[in-house]
Short mmCIF file of C-alpha atoms in Angstrom, two decimals:
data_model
loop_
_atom_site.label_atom_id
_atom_site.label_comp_id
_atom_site.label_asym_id
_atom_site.label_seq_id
_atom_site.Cartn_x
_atom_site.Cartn_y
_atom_site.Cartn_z
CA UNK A 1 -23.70 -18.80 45.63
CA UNK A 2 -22.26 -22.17 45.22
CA UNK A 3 -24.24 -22.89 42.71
CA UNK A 4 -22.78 -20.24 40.40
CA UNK A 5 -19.50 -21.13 41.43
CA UNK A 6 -20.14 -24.54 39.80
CA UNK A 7 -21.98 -22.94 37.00
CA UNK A 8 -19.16 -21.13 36.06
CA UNK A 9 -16.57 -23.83 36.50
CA UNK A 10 -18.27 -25.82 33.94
CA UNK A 11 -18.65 -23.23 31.23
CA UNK A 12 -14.53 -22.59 31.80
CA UNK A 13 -14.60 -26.22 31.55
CA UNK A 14 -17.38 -26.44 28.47
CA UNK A 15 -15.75 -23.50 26.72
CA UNK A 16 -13.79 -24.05 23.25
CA UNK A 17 -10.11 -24.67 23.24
CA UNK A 18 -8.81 -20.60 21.19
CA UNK A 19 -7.34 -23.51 18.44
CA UNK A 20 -11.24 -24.81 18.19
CA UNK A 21 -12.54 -21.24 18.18
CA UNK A 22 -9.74 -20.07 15.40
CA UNK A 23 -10.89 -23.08 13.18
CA UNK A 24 -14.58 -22.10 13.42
CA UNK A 25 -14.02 -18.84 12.62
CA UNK A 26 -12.15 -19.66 9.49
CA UNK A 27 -14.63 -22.11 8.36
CA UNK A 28 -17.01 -19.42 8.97
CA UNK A 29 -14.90 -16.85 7.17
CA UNK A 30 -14.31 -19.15 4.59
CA UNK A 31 -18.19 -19.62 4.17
CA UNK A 32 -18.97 -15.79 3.79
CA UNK A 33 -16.34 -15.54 1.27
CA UNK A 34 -17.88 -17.82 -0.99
CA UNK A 35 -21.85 -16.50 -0.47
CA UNK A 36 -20.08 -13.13 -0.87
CA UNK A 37 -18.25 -13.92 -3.86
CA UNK A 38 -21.67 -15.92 -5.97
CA UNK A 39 -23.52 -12.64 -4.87
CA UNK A 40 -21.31 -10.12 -6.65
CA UNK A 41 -21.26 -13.11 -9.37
CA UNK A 42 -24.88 -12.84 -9.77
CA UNK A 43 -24.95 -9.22 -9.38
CA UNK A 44 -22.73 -9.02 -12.50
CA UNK A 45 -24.40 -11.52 -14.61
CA UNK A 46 -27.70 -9.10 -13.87
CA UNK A 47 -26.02 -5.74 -14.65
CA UNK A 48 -24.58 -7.18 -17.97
CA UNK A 49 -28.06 -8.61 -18.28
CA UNK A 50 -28.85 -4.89 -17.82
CA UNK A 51 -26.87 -3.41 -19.65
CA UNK A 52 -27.78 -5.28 -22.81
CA UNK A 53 -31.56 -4.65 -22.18
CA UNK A 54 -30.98 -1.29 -22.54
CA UNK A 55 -28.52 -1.25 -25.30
CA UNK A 56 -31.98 -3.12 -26.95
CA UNK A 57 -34.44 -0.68 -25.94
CA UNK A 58 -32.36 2.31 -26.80
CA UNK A 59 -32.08 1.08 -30.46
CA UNK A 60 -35.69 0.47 -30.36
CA UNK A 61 -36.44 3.91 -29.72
CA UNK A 62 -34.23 4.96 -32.03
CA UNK A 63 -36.40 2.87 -34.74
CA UNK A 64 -39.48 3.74 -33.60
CA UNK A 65 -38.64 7.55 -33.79
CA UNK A 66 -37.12 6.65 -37.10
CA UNK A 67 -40.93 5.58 -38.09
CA UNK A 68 -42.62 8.37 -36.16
CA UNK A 69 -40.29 10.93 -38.62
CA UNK A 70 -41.54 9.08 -41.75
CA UNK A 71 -45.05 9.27 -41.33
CA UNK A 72 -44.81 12.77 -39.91
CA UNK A 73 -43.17 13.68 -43.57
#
């Protein structure tokens, strides 16, 4: 029993200061914003990536079916 009476003494003692904790979180916080916000940065680069991929495939179907109606006539 004592010896968990010293045990917890020393984490009280070992624990962060709430000023120390506060500053980690924000530096945390502060991390995650900035993975968060070069995600959705690369997510939009890929969907405008996307977008014009398609944009180019559509109009190659649309010439390919162009050529399919000529030599069908």
């Amino acid at each position: 029993m004592e010896n968990k009476i010293k045990d917890f003494g020393k984490i009280i003692v070992d624990a962060p200061k709430p000023t120390e904790t506060k500053d980690v979180l924000k530096n945390h916080l502060s991390l995650l914003e900035q993975l968060a916000n070069t995600t959705i940065r690369n997510l939009e680069d890929r969907i405008n990536y996307l977008e014009i991929e398609n944009q180019y495939l559509k109009q190659k179907i649309q010439e390919l079916e162009a050529k399919q109606n000529e030599i069908r006539n």
